[in-house]
Amino acid sequence: MNRRRWLKRCTAGWLWSGLIAVLLGGATAIAPGAKELLPDEISVSQAKARRDAGALMLDVREAGEWEQVHIPGAVHIPLGRLEERAGELRRNREIVVVCRSGGRSAMGRDILKKAGFTKVTSMAGGMNDWKAAGYPTVQGR
């Protein structure tokens, strides 16, 4: 077998083994230079871990809800204004979108993805589950 044919066969073998690993869930490494894709939605405990690691918590609830209780250090942009204010957010920072129970945060995540953000996810269960887990909260502005 000539060298060219051998290289072609080896390359095909590696591609198939990589594809199989991905389909079976065994491949977790990301190629150098590739952007990490976050899952569309993460749990409250995963969101807290990402916050502790430096992710921005973006609260998309209305002002009254925000003033009642929110995550310390979170940024508040109501969902209805997110599209026009998305430029205020850094695209290279990981963002976890938060609301009361998880519905509006998914919409906020989708608005940001449509605007070209790639490091964005939403928190399932919202502030209801965050408070129930006993994670830190603050009141007021």
JSON list of C-alpha atoms in Angstrom, two decimals:
[
{"chain": "A", "resi": 1, "resn": "MET", "atom": "CA", "xyz": [0.00, 0.00, 0.00]},
{"chain": "A", "resi": 2, "resn": "ASN", "atom": "CA", "xyz": [1.45, 3.37, -0.93]},
{"chain": "A", "resi": 3, "resn": "ARG", "atom": "CA", "xyz": [1.93, 6.15, 1.62]},
{"chain": "A", "resi": 4, "resn": "ARG", "atom": "CA", "xyz": [-0.89, 8.34, 0.27]},
{"chain": "A", "resi": 5, "resn": "ARG", "atom": "CA", "xyz": [-3.46, 5.55, 0.46]},
{"chain": "A", "resi": 6, "resn": "TRP", "atom": "CA", "xyz": [-2.24, 4.61, 3.95]},
{"chain": "A", "resi": 7, "resn": "LEU", "atom": "CA", "xyz": [-2.61, 8.24, 5.18]},
{"chain": "A", "resi": 8, "resn": "LYS", "atom": "CA", "xyz": [-6.08, 8.46, 3.69]},
{"chain": "A", "resi": 9, "resn": "ARG", "atom": "CA", "xyz": [-7.13, 5.24, 5.41]},
{"chain": "A", "resi": 10, "resn": "CYS", "atom": "CA", "xyz": [-5.67, 6.36, 8.76]},
{"chain": "A", "resi": 11, "resn": "THR", "atom": "CA", "xyz": [-7.35, 9.75, 8.55]},
{"chain": "A", "resi": 12, "resn": "ALA", "atom": "CA", "xyz": [-10.70, 8.13, 7.79]},
{"chain": "A", "resi": 13, "resn": "GLY", "atom": "CA", "xyz": [-10.22, 5.80, 10.75]},
{"chain": "A", "resi": 14, "resn": "TRP", "atom": "CA", "xyz": [-9.52, 8.69, 13.10]},
{"chain": "A", "resi": 15, "resn": "LEU", "atom": "CA", "xyz": [-12.52, 10.61, 11.83]},
{"chain": "A", "resi": 16, "resn": "TRP", "atom": "CA", "xyz": [-14.83, 7.65, 12.35]},
{"chain": "A", "resi": 17, "resn": "SER", "atom": "CA", "xyz": [-13.47, 6.92, 15.83]},
{"chain": "A", "resi": 18, "resn": "GLY", "atom": "CA", "xyz": [-13.93, 10.59, 16.77]},
{"chain": "A", "resi": 19, "resn": "LEU", "atom": "CA", "xyz": [-17.48, 10.61, 15.44]},
{"chain": "A", "resi": 20, "resn": "ILE", "atom": "CA", "xyz": [-18.33, 7.44, 17.35]},
{"chain": "A", "resi": 21, "resn": "ALA", "atom": "CA", "xyz": [-16.84, 8.89, 20.55]},
{"chain": "A", "resi": 22, "resn": "VAL", "atom": "CA", "xyz": [-18.93, 12.04, 20.18]},
{"chain": "A", "resi": 23, "resn": "LEU", "atom": "CA", "xyz": [-22.12, 10.08, 19.53]},
{"chain": "A", "resi": 24, "resn": "LEU", "atom": "CA", "xyz": [-21.47, 7.90, 22.55]},
{"chain": "A", "resi": 25, "resn": "GLY", "atom": "CA", "xyz": [-20.68, 10.91, 24.72]},
{"chain": "A", "resi": 26, "resn": "GLY", "atom": "CA", "xyz": [-17.06, 9.98, 25.29]},
{"chain": "A", "resi": 27, "resn": "ALA", "atom": "CA", "xyz": [-15.42, 12.97, 23.63]},
{"chain": "A", "resi": 28, "resn": "THR", "atom": "CA", "xyz": [-15.15, 15.98, 25.89]},
{"chain": "A", "resi": 29, "resn": "ALA", "atom": "CA", "xyz": [-11.97, 17.61, 24.66]},
{"chain": "A", "resi": 30, "resn": "ILE", "atom": "CA", "xyz": [-12.23, 20.72, 22.56]},
{"chain": "A", "resi": 31, "resn": "ALA", "atom": "CA", "xyz": [-9.84, 21.28, 19.70]},
{"chain": "A", "resi": 32, "resn": "PRO", "atom": "CA", "xyz": [-7.39, 24.15, 20.18]},
{"chain": "A", "resi": 33, "resn": "GLY", "atom": "CA", "xyz": [-8.86, 27.39, 18.92]},
{"chain": "A", "resi": 34, "resn": "ALA", "atom": "CA", "xyz": [-12.42, 26.03, 18.96]},
{"chain": "A", "resi": 35, "resn": "LYS", "atom": "CA", "xyz": [-15.06, 27.91, 20.98]},
{"chain": "A", "resi": 36, "resn": "GLU", "atom": "CA", "xyz": [-16.61, 26.07, 23.89]},
{"chain": "A", "resi": 37, "resn": "LEU", "atom": "CA", "xyz": [-20.31, 25.65, 23.37]},
{"chain": "A", "resi": 38, "resn": "LEU", "atom": "CA", "xyz": [-22.39, 25.78, 26.51]},
{"chain": "A", "resi": 39, "resn": "PRO", "atom": "CA", "xyz": [-25.54, 23.71, 26.90]},
{"chain": "A", "resi": 40, "resn": "ASP", "atom": "CA", "xyz": [-28.73, 25.68, 26.30]},
{"chain": "A", "resi": 41, "resn": "GLU", "atom": "CA", "xyz": [-29.75, 25.28, 29.93]},
{"chain": "A", "resi": 42, "resn": "ILE", "atom": "CA", "xyz": [-27.91, 24.45, 33.15]},
{"chain": "A", "resi": 43, "resn": "SER", "atom": "CA", "xyz": [-29.02, 23.62, 36.68]},
{"chain": "A", "resi": 44, "resn": "VAL", "atom": "CA", "xyz": [-28.88, 26.06, 39.57]},
{"chain": "A", "resi": 45, "resn": "SER", "atom": "CA", "xyz": [-25.87, 24.29, 41.07]},
{"chain": "A", "resi": 46, "resn": "GLN", "atom": "CA", "xyz": [-24.04, 24.43, 37.71]},
{"chain": "A", "resi": 47, "resn": "ALA", "atom": "CA", "xyz": [-24.95, 28.12, 37.42]},
{"chain": "A", "resi": 48, "resn": "LYS", "atom": "CA", "xyz": [-23.53, 28.83, 40.88]},
{"chain": "A", "resi": 49, "resn": "ALA", "atom": "CA", "xyz": [-20.31, 27.02, 39.98]},
{"chain": "A", "resi": 50, "resn": "ARG", "atom": "CA", "xyz": [-20.01, 29.03, 36.75]},
{"chain": "A", "resi": 51, "resn": "ARG", "atom": "CA", "xyz": [-20.72, 32.27, 38.67]},
{"chain": "A", "resi": 52, "resn": "ASP", "atom": "CA", "xyz": [-18.04, 31.38, 41.20]},
{"chain": "A", "resi": 53, "resn": "ALA", "atom": "CA", "xyz": [-15.66, 30.80, 38.26]},
{"chain": "A", "resi": 54, "resn": "GLY", "atom": "CA", "xyz": [-16.37, 34.27, 36.85]},
{"chain": "A", "resi": 55, "resn": "ALA", "atom": "CA", "xyz": [-19.46, 33.96, 34.66]},
{"chain": "A", "resi": 56, "resn": "LEU", "atom": "CA", "xyz": [-21.74, 36.99, 34.46]},
{"chain": "A", "resi": 57, "resn": "MET", "atom": "CA", "xyz": [-25.21, 36.41, 35.87]},
{"chain": "A", "resi": 58, "resn": "LEU", "atom": "CA", "xyz": [-27.68, 38.35, 33.72]},
{"chain": "A", "resi": 59, "resn": "ASP", "atom": "CA", "xyz": [-31.09, 38.85, 35.32]},
{"chain": "A", "resi": 60, "resn": "VAL", "atom": "CA", "xyz": [-33.85, 39.55, 32.77]},
{"chain": "A", "resi": 61, "resn": "ARG", "atom": "CA", "xyz": [-36.76, 40.01, 35.19]},
{"chain": "A", "resi": 62, "resn": "GLU", "atom": "CA", "xyz": [-38.68, 43.24, 35.64]},
{"chain": "A", "resi": 63, "resn": "ALA", "atom": "CA", "xyz": [-37.44, 45.98, 37.99]},
{"chain": "A", "resi": 64, "resn": "GLY", "atom": "CA", "xyz": [-39.85, 45.12, 40.83]},
{"chain": "A", "resi": 65, "resn": "GLU", "atom": "CA", "xyz": [-38.77, 41.48, 40.81]},
{"chain": "A", "resi": 66, "resn": "TRP", "atom": "CA", "xyz": [-35.10, 42.52, 40.74]},
{"chain": "A", "resi": 67, "resn": "GLU", "atom": "CA", "xyz": [-35.53, 44.85, 43.73]},
{"chain": "A", "resi": 68, "resn": "GLN", "atom": "CA", "xyz": [-37.23, 42.12, 45.78]},
{"chain": "A", "resi": 69, "resn": "VAL", "atom": "CA", "xyz": [-34.32, 39.69, 45.41]},
{"chain": "A", "resi": 70, "resn": "HIS", "atom": "CA", "xyz": [-31.42, 39.01, 43.06]},
{"chain": "A", "resi": 71, "resn": "ILE", "atom": "CA", "xyz": [-28.04, 37.33, 42.87]},
{"chain": "A", "resi": 72, "resn": "PRO", "atom": "CA", "xyz": [-25.17, 39.44, 44.25]},
{"chain": "A", "resi": 73, "resn": "GLY", "atom": "CA", "xyz": [-23.13, 40.93, 41.40]},
{"chain": "A", "resi": 74, "resn": "ALA", "atom": "CA", "xyz": [-25.74, 40.11, 38.77]},
{"chain": "A", "resi": 75, "resn": "VAL", "atom": "CA", "xyz": [-26.45, 42.57, 35.95]},
{"chain": "A", "resi": 76, "resn": "HIS", "atom": "CA", "xyz": [-30.07, 43.60, 35.44]},
{"chain": "A", "resi": 77, "resn": "ILE", "atom": "CA", "xyz": [-31.44, 44.11, 31.93]},
{"chain": "A", "resi": 78, "resn": "PRO", "atom": "CA", "xyz": [-35.19, 43.43, 31.59]},
{"chain": "A", "resi": 79, "resn": "LEU", "atom": "CA", "xyz": [-36.05, 40.97, 28.83]},
{"chain": "A", "resi": 80, "resn": "GLY", "atom": "CA", "xyz": [-38.02, 43.58, 26.90]},
{"chain": "A", "resi": 81, "resn": "ARG", "atom": "CA", "xyz": [-34.89, 45.75, 26.59]},
{"chain": "A", "resi": 82, "resn": "LEU", "atom": "CA", "xyz": [-32.28, 43.03, 26.12]},
{"chain": "A", "resi": 83, "resn": "GLU", "atom": "CA", "xyz": [-32.11, 43.19, 22.33]},
{"chain": "A", "resi": 84, "resn": "GLU", "atom": "CA", "xyz": [-31.41, 46.94, 22.33]},
{"chain": "A", "resi": 85, "resn": "ARG", "atom": "CA", "xyz": [-28.98, 46.74, 25.28]},
{"chain": "A", "resi": 86, "resn": "ALA", "atom": "CA", "xyz": [-27.06, 43.60, 24.29]},
{"chain": "A", "resi": 87, "resn": "GLY", "atom": "CA", "xyz": [-24.15, 45.79, 23.21]},
{"chain": "A", "resi": 88, "resn": "GLU", "atom": "CA", "xyz": [-23.51, 46.62, 26.88]},
{"chain": "A", "resi": 89, "resn": "LEU", "atom": "CA", "xyz": [-22.40, 43.03, 27.48]},
{"chain": "A", "resi": 90, "resn": "ARG", "atom": "CA", "xyz": [-18.96, 41.59, 26.74]},
{"chain": "A", "resi": 91, "resn": "ARG", "atom": "CA", "xyz": [-19.12, 38.91, 24.07]},
{"chain": "A", "resi": 92, "resn": "ASN", "atom": "CA", "xyz": [-16.05, 37.10, 25.34]},
{"chain": "A", "resi": 93, "resn": "ARG", "atom": "CA", "xyz": [-17.43, 36.57, 28.85]},
{"chain": "A", "resi": 94, "resn": "GLU", "atom": "CA", "xyz": [-19.56, 33.59, 29.80]},
{"chain": "A", "resi": 95, "resn": "ILE", "atom": "CA", "xyz": [-23.14, 34.66, 30.54]},
{"chain": "A", "resi": 96, "resn": "VAL", "atom": "CA", "xyz": [-25.79, 32.79, 32.54]},
{"chain": "A", "resi": 97, "resn": "VAL", "atom": "CA", "xyz": [-29.25, 34.28, 31.96]},
{"chain": "A", "resi": 98, "resn": "VAL", "atom": "CA", "xyz": [-31.59, 34.22, 34.98]},
{"chain": "A", "resi": 99, "resn": "CYS", "atom": "CA", "xyz": [-35.29, 34.93, 35.56]},
{"chain": "A", "resi": 100, "resn": "ARG", "atom": "CA", "xyz": [-37.91, 33.89, 38.12]},
{"chain": "A", "resi": 101, "resn": "SER", "atom": "CA", "xyz": [-38.49, 30.28, 37.02]},
{"chain": "A", "resi": 102, "resn": "GLY", "atom": "CA", "xyz": [-36.56, 29.66, 33.79]},
{"chain": "A", "resi": 103, "resn": "GLY", "atom": "CA", "xyz": [-38.92, 30.67, 30.97]},
{"chain": "A", "resi": 104, "resn": "ARG", "atom": "CA", "xyz": [-37.80, 34.23, 30.31]},
{"chain": "A", "resi": 105, "resn": "SER", "atom": "CA", "xyz": [-34.15, 33.31, 30.77]},
{"chain": "A", "resi": 106, "resn": "ALA", "atom": "CA", "xyz": [-34.43, 30.87, 27.84]},
{"chain": "A", "resi": 107, "resn": "MET", "atom": "CA", "xyz": [-35.86, 33.69, 25.72]},
{"chain": "A", "resi": 108, "resn": "GLY", "atom": "CA", "xyz": [-33.05, 35.98, 26.86]},
{"chain": "A", "resi": 109, "resn": "ARG", "atom": "CA", "xyz": [-30.47, 33.35, 25.99]},
{"chain": "A", "resi": 110, "resn": "ASP", "atom": "CA", "xyz": [-31.95, 33.04, 22.50]},
{"chain": "A", "resi": 111, "resn": "ILE", "atom": "CA", "xyz": [-31.91, 36.83, 22.01]},
{"chain": "A", "resi": 112, "resn": "LEU", "atom": "CA", "xyz": [-28.21, 36.90, 22.89]},
{"chain": "A", "resi": 113, "resn": "LYS", "atom": "CA", "xyz": [-27.41, 33.93, 20.64]},
{"chain": "A", "resi": 114, "resn": "LYS", "atom": "CA", "xyz": [-29.21, 35.63, 17.77]},
{"chain": "A", "resi": 115, "resn": "ALA", "atom": "CA", "xyz": [-27.08, 38.72, 18.46]},
{"chain": "A", "resi": 116, "resn": "GLY", "atom": "CA", "xyz": [-23.93, 36.61, 18.06]},
{"chain": "A", "resi": 117, "resn": "PHE", "atom": "CA", "xyz": [-23.10, 35.68, 21.64]},
{"chain": "A", "resi": 118, "resn": "THR", "atom": "CA", "xyz": [-21.65, 32.17, 21.87]},
{"chain": "A", "resi": 119, "resn": "LYS", "atom": "CA", "xyz": [-20.85, 31.80, 25.58]},
{"chain": "A", "resi": 120, "resn": "VAL", "atom": "CA", "xyz": [-24.40, 32.04, 26.85]},
{"chain": "A", "resi": 121, "resn": "THR", "atom": "CA", "xyz": [-26.74, 29.67, 28.66]},
{"chain": "A", "resi": 122, "resn": "SER", "atom": "CA", "xyz": [-29.85, 29.94, 30.83]},
{"chain": "A", "resi": 123, "resn": "MET", "atom": "CA", "xyz": [-30.48, 28.74, 34.36]},
{"chain": "A", "resi": 124, "resn": "ALA", "atom": "CA", "xyz": [-33.29, 26.22, 34.83]},
{"chain": "A", "resi": 125, "resn": "GLY", "atom": "CA", "xyz": [-35.56, 26.93, 37.78]},
{"chain": "A", "resi": 126, "resn": "GLY", "atom": "CA", "xyz": [-34.58, 30.59, 38.00]},
{"chain": "A", "resi": 127, "resn": "MET", "atom": "CA", "xyz": [-34.47, 32.60, 41.20]},
{"chain": "A", "resi": 128, "resn": "ASN", "atom": "CA", "xyz": [-37.09, 30.30, 42.73]},
{"chain": "A", "resi": 129, "resn": "ASP", "atom": "CA", "xyz": [-34.65, 27.38, 42.71]},
{"chain": "A", "resi": 130, "resn": "TRP", "atom": "CA", "xyz": [-31.64, 29.61, 43.52]},
{"chain": "A", "resi": 131, "resn": "LYS", "atom": "CA", "xyz": [-33.32, 30.78, 46.74]},
{"chain": "A", "resi": 132, "resn": "ALA", "atom": "CA", "xyz": [-34.55, 27.26, 47.57]},
{"chain": "A", "resi": 133, "resn": "ALA", "atom": "CA", "xyz": [-30.96, 25.99, 47.32]},
{"chain": "A", "resi": 134, "resn": "GLY", "atom": "CA", "xyz": [-29.92, 28.59, 49.91]},
{"chain": "A", "resi": 135, "resn": "TYR", "atom": "CA", "xyz": [-27.51, 30.40, 47.59]},
{"chain": "A", "resi": 136, "resn": "PRO", "atom": "CA", "xyz": [-26.71, 34.07, 48.34]},
{"chain": "A", "resi": 137, "resn": "THR", "atom": "CA", "xyz": [-29.22, 36.78, 47.45]},
{"chain": "A", "resi": 138, "resn": "VAL", "atom": "CA", "xyz": [-29.55, 40.51, 48.01]},
{"chain": "A", "resi": 139, "resn": "GLN", "atom": "CA", "xyz": [-32.45, 42.95, 47.99]},
{"chain": "A", "resi": 140, "resn": "GLY", "atom": "CA", "xyz": [-32.81, 46.45, 46.59]},
{"chain": "A", "resi": 141, "resn": "ARG", "atom": "CA", "xyz": [-31.05, 48.05, 43.69]}
]
